[in-house]
Amino acid sequence: MTRPEIQPHDEDTAADSLRGLRARIDELDTQIARLLQERAAASLRVGQTMSGSESAPIFVPHREAEVLANVQGVPGPLDGQAVASIYREILSTSRALQRPTRVAHLGPMATFGHQAAVDRFGSAADLEPCQTHAEVFSAVEKGAADYGLVAFENSTEGPVNEVLDRLVDTPLQICAEVSLPIAHTLLSRSTSLTSIKRVLCHPQTAGQTRLWLAEHLPGVAVLPATSNGKAAELAAQDTTGTVAAVGPRIAGEVYRLNVLADNIQDIAGNVTRFLVLARSASEGATGHDKTAVVFSIRDRVGALRDLAEAFATNAVNLSSIQSRPSKRRAWDYVFFIEMDGHVSEAAVQRALGKAQEHTVFLKVLGSWPVPAD
């Protein structure tokens, strides 16, 4: 069957239609830019009406959660995640207009810690990579950074014990979280998979992508790097087009590398949850929050059961409980609990008050909005 021949009149009509659509897009872009400027001016006025103190927070998680929920509810062809990603950059720019936001995170650049920081704070934030989680805590505690981003737990590896231990004694409060899918990408200056002779990545990443690399790059040497960010940096310096790096998508953006393959991890669904730390507690409940506490129970039979009942009788759901050695004496443990609800809510306050009767110490680590799916 032959295709119908396109007549000149049809081509003219299509061209006119395309010109009309592009003109409409230009018109909409102008409107969007004008509205963004108006929004920025309003954001500056918000900053001016606040206390004026340098300590006044400009990152307000519960308010940003309200903004995202509002714009994600607007119907259209863009899904909620796409709208949220656009608005995170708008919010990031709005914060930067008021005052630079300094964020310490586990580095170096072009790693998953860097990716999580950008996903939560946007590209307008001043990101400060640290070598260890301890340095992240210290930077925020000493005022060298406004916020810290630390890895809290991984869906396949479990909790990050170093972070749990620091949360016991730090004065910092959890004010937000971000969940990051651990999706590995193969990056190179080359555009052809067949030209790759060496692959660089962190040893842990090599283990997570071993099967994919063996199937798609058989016989290719996989060499260790100190981090995936360093691997991407070395791949960017390669002039032969034979070196690739494995890492997060942001590594390709930072070092301007081509994406040869996406999602090359052997196990799908691997997610790391990061916590945002601040020097002051986040105020304002959204109605969809969680609260974390750490405590040590009294040494008696049934103490842990009685503590759990304090939450159950007040209809407060416990979503997570983890334990760690207290490091104060042998066989003494501290427990970390996450619960549904905000610390300002009456049910949570009643539950915590009752739970305190069964503990040696109990410390609220913070309340924060639950991220939208």
Short mmCIF file of C-alpha atoms in Angstrom, two decimals:
data_model
loop_
_atom_site.label_atom_id
_atom_site.label_comp_id
_atom_site.label_asym_id
_atom_site.label_seq_id
_atom_site.Cartn_x
_atom_site.Cartn_y
_atom_site.Cartn_z
CA MET A 1 0.00 0.00 0.00
CA THR A 2 1.46 3.37 -1.03
CA ARG A 3 1.44 6.34 1.32
CA PRO A 4 -0.64 9.34 0.20
CA GLU A 5 1.44 12.11 -1.34
CA ILE A 6 1.65 15.29 0.75
CA GLN A 7 0.36 18.21 -1.25
CA PRO A 8 1.99 21.70 -1.08
CA HIS A 9 -1.16 23.03 0.58
CA ASP A 10 -0.80 20.46 3.38
CA GLU A 11 2.85 21.47 3.92
CA ASP A 12 1.87 25.14 4.15
CA THR A 13 -0.85 24.32 6.65
CA ALA A 14 1.57 22.27 8.79
CA ALA A 15 4.18 25.05 8.66
CA ASP A 16 1.60 27.65 9.68
CA SER A 17 0.47 25.40 12.52
CA LEU A 18 4.06 24.91 13.71
CA ARG A 19 4.74 28.65 13.55
CA GLY A 20 1.58 29.27 15.55
CA LEU A 21 2.56 26.74 18.23
CA ARG A 22 6.04 28.22 18.54
CA ALA A 23 4.61 31.71 18.79
CA ARG A 24 2.33 30.49 21.59
CA ILE A 25 5.30 28.92 23.40
CA ASP A 26 7.24 32.19 23.08
CA GLU A 27 4.27 34.03 24.55
CA LEU A 28 4.03 31.57 27.45
CA ASP A 29 7.78 31.77 28.10
CA THR A 30 7.52 35.55 28.42
CA GLN A 31 4.64 35.18 30.84
CA ILE A 32 6.55 32.58 32.87
CA ALA A 33 9.65 34.80 33.05
CA ARG A 34 7.54 37.77 34.15
CA LEU A 35 5.84 35.70 36.84
CA LEU A 36 9.18 34.33 38.04
CA GLN A 37 10.43 37.89 38.49
CA GLU A 38 7.28 38.78 40.41
CA ARG A 39 7.70 35.68 42.56
CA ALA A 40 11.33 36.57 43.27
CA ALA A 41 10.30 40.07 44.35
CA ALA A 42 7.64 38.63 46.67
CA SER A 43 10.20 36.19 48.08
CA LEU A 44 12.54 39.07 48.86
CA ARG A 45 9.73 40.87 50.67
CA VAL A 46 9.11 37.73 52.74
CA GLY A 47 12.76 37.79 53.77
CA GLN A 48 12.53 41.47 54.68
CA THR A 49 9.48 40.94 56.89
CA MET A 50 11.25 38.25 58.89
CA SER A 51 13.31 39.14 61.94
CA GLY A 52 16.30 40.33 59.91
CA SER A 53 18.55 38.18 62.06
CA GLU A 54 21.27 36.19 60.31
CA SER A 55 20.07 33.20 62.34
CA ALA A 56 16.53 33.34 60.94
CA PRO A 57 16.08 30.23 58.77
CA ILE A 58 15.47 30.70 55.07
CA PHE A 59 15.11 26.95 54.48
CA VAL A 60 11.68 26.20 55.94
CA PRO A 61 10.83 22.57 55.09
CA HIS A 62 7.16 22.65 56.11
CA ARG A 63 6.53 25.75 53.97
CA GLU A 64 8.35 24.25 50.98
CA ALA A 65 6.31 21.06 51.39
CA GLU A 66 3.14 23.17 51.17
CA VAL A 67 4.40 24.90 48.01
CA LEU A 68 5.27 21.61 46.31
CA ALA A 69 1.95 20.00 47.27
CA ASN A 70 0.11 23.00 45.85
CA VAL A 71 1.86 23.09 42.46
CA GLN A 72 1.88 19.31 42.07
CA GLY A 73 -1.90 19.38 42.26
CA VAL A 74 -2.23 21.46 39.07
CA PRO A 75 -3.49 19.11 36.31
CA GLY A 76 -1.60 18.73 33.04
CA PRO A 77 0.77 16.52 31.05
CA LEU A 78 3.68 17.04 33.49
CA ASP A 79 3.70 14.52 36.33
CA GLY A 80 4.18 15.56 39.94
CA GLN A 81 7.88 14.67 40.06
CA ALA A 82 8.63 16.79 37.00
CA VAL A 83 6.82 19.77 38.50
CA ALA A 84 8.60 19.26 41.84
CA SER A 85 12.04 19.17 40.20
CA ILE A 86 11.35 22.50 38.46
CA TYR A 87 10.07 24.10 41.64
CA ARG A 88 12.99 22.91 43.74
CA GLU A 89 15.23 25.06 41.53
CA ILE A 90 12.83 28.00 41.88
CA LEU A 91 12.87 27.58 45.68
CA SER A 92 16.66 27.25 45.65
CA THR A 93 17.01 30.51 43.72
CA SER A 94 14.55 32.25 46.04
CA ARG A 95 16.61 31.24 49.08
CA ALA A 96 19.81 32.42 47.41
CA LEU A 97 18.25 35.85 46.76
CA GLN A 98 17.69 36.28 50.49
CA ARG A 99 20.96 34.81 51.75
CA PRO A 100 23.41 32.13 50.58
CA THR A 101 22.50 28.68 51.91
CA ARG A 102 25.62 26.77 52.96
CA VAL A 103 25.15 23.01 52.90
CA ALA A 104 27.80 20.55 54.11
CA HIS A 105 27.57 17.06 52.63
CA LEU A 106 29.66 13.92 52.33
CA GLY A 107 31.90 14.48 49.31
CA PRO A 108 33.67 14.77 47.09
CA MET A 109 31.78 16.39 44.22
CA ALA A 110 29.98 14.21 41.68
CA THR A 111 29.06 11.54 44.25
CA PHE A 112 25.68 10.43 45.56
CA GLY A 113 26.06 12.75 48.57
CA HIS A 114 26.49 15.65 46.14
CA GLN A 115 23.51 14.42 44.11
CA ALA A 116 21.30 14.27 47.23
CA ALA A 117 22.32 17.80 48.25
CA VAL A 118 21.40 19.19 44.83
CA ASP A 119 18.12 17.26 44.80
CA ARG A 120 17.13 18.74 48.18
CA PHE A 121 18.60 22.25 48.06
CA GLY A 122 18.90 22.97 44.33
CA SER A 123 21.87 24.16 42.35
CA ALA A 124 21.79 27.70 43.80
CA ALA A 125 22.94 26.48 47.24
CA ASP A 126 26.57 26.78 48.32
CA LEU A 127 27.55 23.12 48.60
CA GLU A 128 30.55 22.23 50.76
CA PRO A 129 31.85 18.64 50.39
CA CYS A 130 33.32 16.99 53.51
CA GLN A 131 35.52 13.92 53.79
CA THR A 132 33.55 12.27 56.61
CA HIS A 133 30.13 12.43 58.23
CA ALA A 134 31.86 13.67 61.39
CA GLU A 135 33.05 16.71 59.42
CA VAL A 136 29.49 17.36 58.26
CA PHE A 137 28.22 17.37 61.86
CA SER A 138 31.10 19.59 62.96
CA ALA A 139 30.59 22.12 60.14
CA VAL A 140 26.97 22.70 61.15
CA GLU A 141 27.63 22.63 64.90
CA LYS A 142 30.34 25.30 64.55
CA GLY A 143 28.32 27.48 62.18
CA ALA A 144 30.56 26.91 59.16
CA ALA A 145 27.48 25.54 57.34
CA ASP A 146 23.78 26.26 57.75
CA TYR A 147 22.71 22.68 57.07
CA GLY A 148 24.28 19.26 56.88
CA LEU A 149 23.26 16.30 54.75
CA VAL A 150 24.16 12.84 56.10
CA ALA A 151 23.37 9.34 54.86
CA PHE A 152 21.11 7.71 57.45
CA GLU A 153 20.23 4.31 56.01
CA ASN A 154 20.35 2.24 52.85
CA SER A 155 17.58 -0.11 51.78
CA THR A 156 20.00 -3.02 51.24
CA GLU A 157 22.87 -2.23 53.63
CA GLY A 158 20.86 -0.93 56.60
CA PRO A 159 21.62 2.02 58.90
CA VAL A 160 24.80 4.10 58.82
CA ASN A 161 26.10 3.40 62.33
CA GLU A 162 28.50 6.35 62.40
CA VAL A 163 25.56 8.72 61.90
CA LEU A 164 23.41 6.97 64.53
CA ASP A 165 26.21 7.34 67.07
CA ARG A 166 26.66 11.06 66.35
CA LEU A 167 22.92 11.74 66.67
CA VAL A 168 23.01 10.66 70.33
CA ASP A 169 25.19 13.56 71.45
CA THR A 170 24.84 16.27 68.80
CA PRO A 171 22.74 19.37 69.56
CA LEU A 172 21.63 19.42 65.92
CA GLN A 173 18.06 18.70 64.88
CA ILE A 174 16.71 16.75 61.91
CA CYS A 175 14.60 19.12 59.80
CA ALA A 176 14.13 17.28 56.49
CA GLU A 177 15.03 14.15 54.55
CA VAL A 178 15.65 13.09 50.96
CA SER A 179 15.53 9.58 49.51
CA LEU A 180 17.88 8.98 46.60
CA PRO A 181 17.68 5.92 44.32
CA ILE A 182 21.21 4.54 43.91
CA ALA A 183 21.20 4.41 40.12
CA HIS A 184 24.60 3.90 38.49
CA THR A 185 25.46 5.38 35.11
CA LEU A 186 28.31 4.51 32.72
CA LEU A 187 30.04 7.73 31.66
CA SER A 188 32.80 8.54 29.18
CA ARG A 189 34.14 11.13 26.76
CA SER A 190 33.52 8.45 24.15
CA THR A 191 30.11 7.93 22.57
CA SER A 192 30.65 4.23 21.84
CA LEU A 193 30.51 1.36 24.30
CA THR A 194 32.78 -0.74 22.06
CA SER A 195 35.67 1.70 22.44
CA ILE A 196 35.90 1.26 26.24
CA LYS A 197 39.02 -0.57 27.47
CA ARG A 198 39.03 0.47 31.15
CA VAL A 199 36.31 1.25 33.69
CA LEU A 200 37.00 3.28 36.84
CA CYS A 201 34.80 3.29 39.95
CA HIS A 202 34.75 2.95 43.72
CA PRO A 203 35.19 -0.72 44.81
CA GLN A 204 31.70 -0.80 46.38
CA THR A 205 30.23 0.42 43.09
CA ALA A 206 32.20 -2.23 41.20
CA GLY A 207 30.49 -4.85 43.35
CA GLN A 208 27.05 -3.33 42.72
CA THR A 209 27.53 -3.34 38.91
CA ARG A 210 29.66 -6.49 38.52
CA LEU A 211 27.13 -8.54 36.53
CA TRP A 212 26.24 -5.73 34.13
CA LEU A 213 29.89 -4.92 33.43
CA ALA A 214 30.72 -8.60 32.87
CA GLU A 215 27.86 -8.97 30.38
CA HIS A 216 28.24 -5.74 28.43
CA LEU A 217 31.99 -5.13 28.75
CA PRO A 218 33.53 -8.63 28.92
CA GLY A 219 37.27 -8.60 29.40
CA VAL A 220 37.39 -4.88 30.16
CA ALA A 221 39.53 -4.01 33.19
CA VAL A 222 37.61 -2.56 36.15
CA LEU A 223 40.01 -0.40 38.17
CA PRO A 224 39.44 1.10 41.64
CA ALA A 225 39.09 4.81 42.35
CA THR A 226 38.89 6.56 45.72
CA SER A 227 35.37 7.73 44.86
CA ASN A 228 32.99 7.73 41.93
CA GLY A 229 33.56 11.46 41.67
CA LYS A 230 37.29 10.88 41.25
CA ALA A 231 36.57 8.19 38.67
CA ALA A 232 34.50 10.65 36.63
CA GLU A 233 37.24 13.28 36.92
CA LEU A 234 39.83 10.83 35.57
CA ALA A 235 37.51 9.76 32.75
CA ALA A 236 37.08 13.41 31.79
CA GLN A 237 40.87 13.77 31.56
CA ASP A 238 41.18 10.80 29.21
CA THR A 239 41.95 11.87 25.63
CA THR A 240 41.91 8.39 24.09
CA GLY A 241 38.17 7.78 24.41
CA THR A 242 38.81 4.38 25.96
CA VAL A 243 38.11 5.12 29.65
CA ALA A 244 34.68 5.07 31.30
CA ALA A 245 33.55 5.80 34.85
CA VAL A 246 30.61 4.48 36.86
CA GLY A 247 28.73 6.92 39.06
CA PRO A 248 25.59 8.99 39.62
CA ARG A 249 24.08 11.09 36.85
CA ILE A 250 25.42 14.28 38.42
CA ALA A 251 28.98 13.10 37.71
CA GLY A 252 28.25 13.31 34.00
CA GLU A 253 26.86 16.82 34.43
CA VAL A 254 29.81 18.04 36.49
CA TYR A 255 32.49 16.65 34.16
CA ARG A 256 30.50 16.89 30.89
CA LEU A 257 30.68 13.20 30.09
CA ASN A 258 28.48 11.24 27.73
CA VAL A 259 26.03 8.71 29.15
CA LEU A 260 26.79 5.33 27.60
CA ALA A 261 24.28 3.42 29.73
CA ASP A 262 21.78 4.18 32.51
CA ASN A 263 20.74 2.11 35.53
CA ILE A 264 23.52 -0.46 35.28
CA GLN A 265 23.25 -1.58 38.92
CA ASP A 266 22.67 -5.32 39.36
CA ILE A 267 19.96 -4.87 42.02
CA ALA A 268 17.09 -2.49 41.33
CA GLY A 269 15.35 -0.56 44.08
CA ASN A 270 18.45 0.33 46.11
CA VAL A 271 17.69 3.60 47.93
CA THR A 272 19.68 5.69 50.41
CA ARG A 273 17.85 7.99 52.81
CA PHE A 274 19.64 11.20 53.77
CA LEU A 275 18.79 13.45 56.72
CA VAL A 276 19.09 17.23 56.76
CA LEU A 277 20.53 18.60 60.01
CA ALA A 278 20.14 22.14 61.36
CA ARG A 279 21.08 24.02 64.51
CA SER A 280 17.43 24.72 65.37
CA ALA A 281 14.26 22.66 65.23
CA SER A 282 11.91 22.95 62.28
CA GLU A 283 8.68 24.64 63.27
CA GLY A 284 5.26 24.07 61.80
CA ALA A 285 3.39 20.81 61.33
CA THR A 286 2.09 19.89 57.89
CA GLY A 287 -0.24 17.09 58.97
CA HIS A 288 2.02 14.59 57.25
CA ASP A 289 5.19 14.56 59.38
CA LYS A 290 7.46 12.21 61.24
CA THR A 291 9.42 12.57 64.46
CA ALA A 292 12.60 10.82 65.59
CA VAL A 293 13.77 10.20 69.15
CA VAL A 294 16.68 8.40 70.80
CA PHE A 295 16.39 6.89 74.27
CA SER A 296 17.83 4.41 76.74
CA ILE A 297 15.42 2.26 78.74
CA ARG A 298 15.51 1.42 82.43
CA ASP A 299 17.05 -1.95 83.24
CA ARG A 300 13.96 -3.89 84.25
CA VAL A 301 11.72 -6.59 82.83
CA GLY A 302 9.09 -5.26 80.41
CA ALA A 303 10.54 -1.74 80.08
CA LEU A 304 10.68 -1.83 76.27
CA ARG A 305 7.16 -3.30 76.10
CA ASP A 306 5.82 -0.56 78.38
CA LEU A 307 7.50 2.10 76.27
CA ALA A 308 5.94 0.72 73.08
CA GLU A 309 2.53 0.71 74.78
CA ALA A 310 2.93 4.43 75.52
CA PHE A 311 2.80 5.07 71.79
CA ALA A 312 0.14 2.45 71.02
CA THR A 313 -2.32 3.79 73.61
CA ASN A 314 -1.98 7.26 72.07
CA ALA A 315 -2.45 5.93 68.51
CA VAL A 316 1.05 7.01 67.46
CA ASN A 317 2.45 4.66 64.83
CA LEU A 318 6.11 3.64 65.15
CA SER A 319 7.52 3.33 61.63
CA SER A 320 11.07 2.32 62.57
CA ILE A 321 13.08 1.16 65.59
CA GLN A 322 16.82 0.50 65.64
CA SER A 323 19.32 -0.15 68.40
CA ARG A 324 23.00 0.63 68.92
CA PRO A 325 25.47 -0.11 71.75
CA SER A 326 25.57 2.95 73.98
CA LYS A 327 29.41 2.78 74.27
CA ARG A 328 29.01 3.78 77.91
CA ARG A 329 29.04 0.30 79.43
CA ALA A 330 28.90 -3.30 78.20
CA TRP A 331 25.55 -4.57 76.93
CA ASP A 332 23.90 -1.17 77.31
CA TYR A 333 21.91 -0.02 74.27
CA VAL A 334 20.26 3.10 72.95
CA PHE A 335 17.21 2.91 70.70
CA PHE A 336 16.23 5.09 67.76
CA ILE A 337 12.54 5.40 66.96
CA GLU A 338 10.76 7.13 64.10
CA MET A 339 7.05 7.79 64.52
CA ASP A 340 4.25 9.31 62.50
CA GLY A 341 3.32 12.82 63.59
CA HIS A 342 4.90 16.11 64.66
CA VAL A 343 6.32 16.77 68.12
CA SER A 344 3.92 19.71 68.50
CA GLU A 345 0.86 17.45 68.15
CA ALA A 346 -0.99 16.53 71.34
CA ALA A 347 -0.96 12.76 70.73
CA VAL A 348 2.80 12.73 70.15
CA GLN A 349 3.41 14.85 73.25
CA ARG A 350 1.28 12.54 75.40
CA ALA A 351 3.08 9.48 74.05
CA LEU A 352 6.51 10.99 74.67
CA GLY A 353 5.53 12.06 78.17
CA LYS A 354 4.37 8.55 79.03
CA ALA A 355 7.40 6.95 77.35
CA GLN A 356 9.76 9.10 79.39
CA GLU A 357 8.60 7.31 82.54
CA HIS A 358 10.31 4.15 81.27
CA THR A 359 13.61 5.68 80.06
CA VAL A 360 16.92 6.74 81.57
CA PHE A 361 17.07 9.50 78.98
CA LEU A 362 14.97 10.49 75.97
CA LYS A 363 15.94 13.05 73.36
CA VAL A 364 13.84 14.35 70.47
CA LEU A 365 15.99 14.42 67.33
CA GLY A 366 13.53 16.47 65.30
CA SER A 367 10.27 16.57 63.37
CA TRP A 368 10.05 17.08 59.62
CA PRO A 369 7.66 16.72 56.66
CA VAL A 370 7.35 13.32 55.02
CA PRO A 371 8.46 13.73 51.38
CA ALA A 372 5.81 13.21 48.74
CA ASP A 373 6.18 10.02 46.69
#
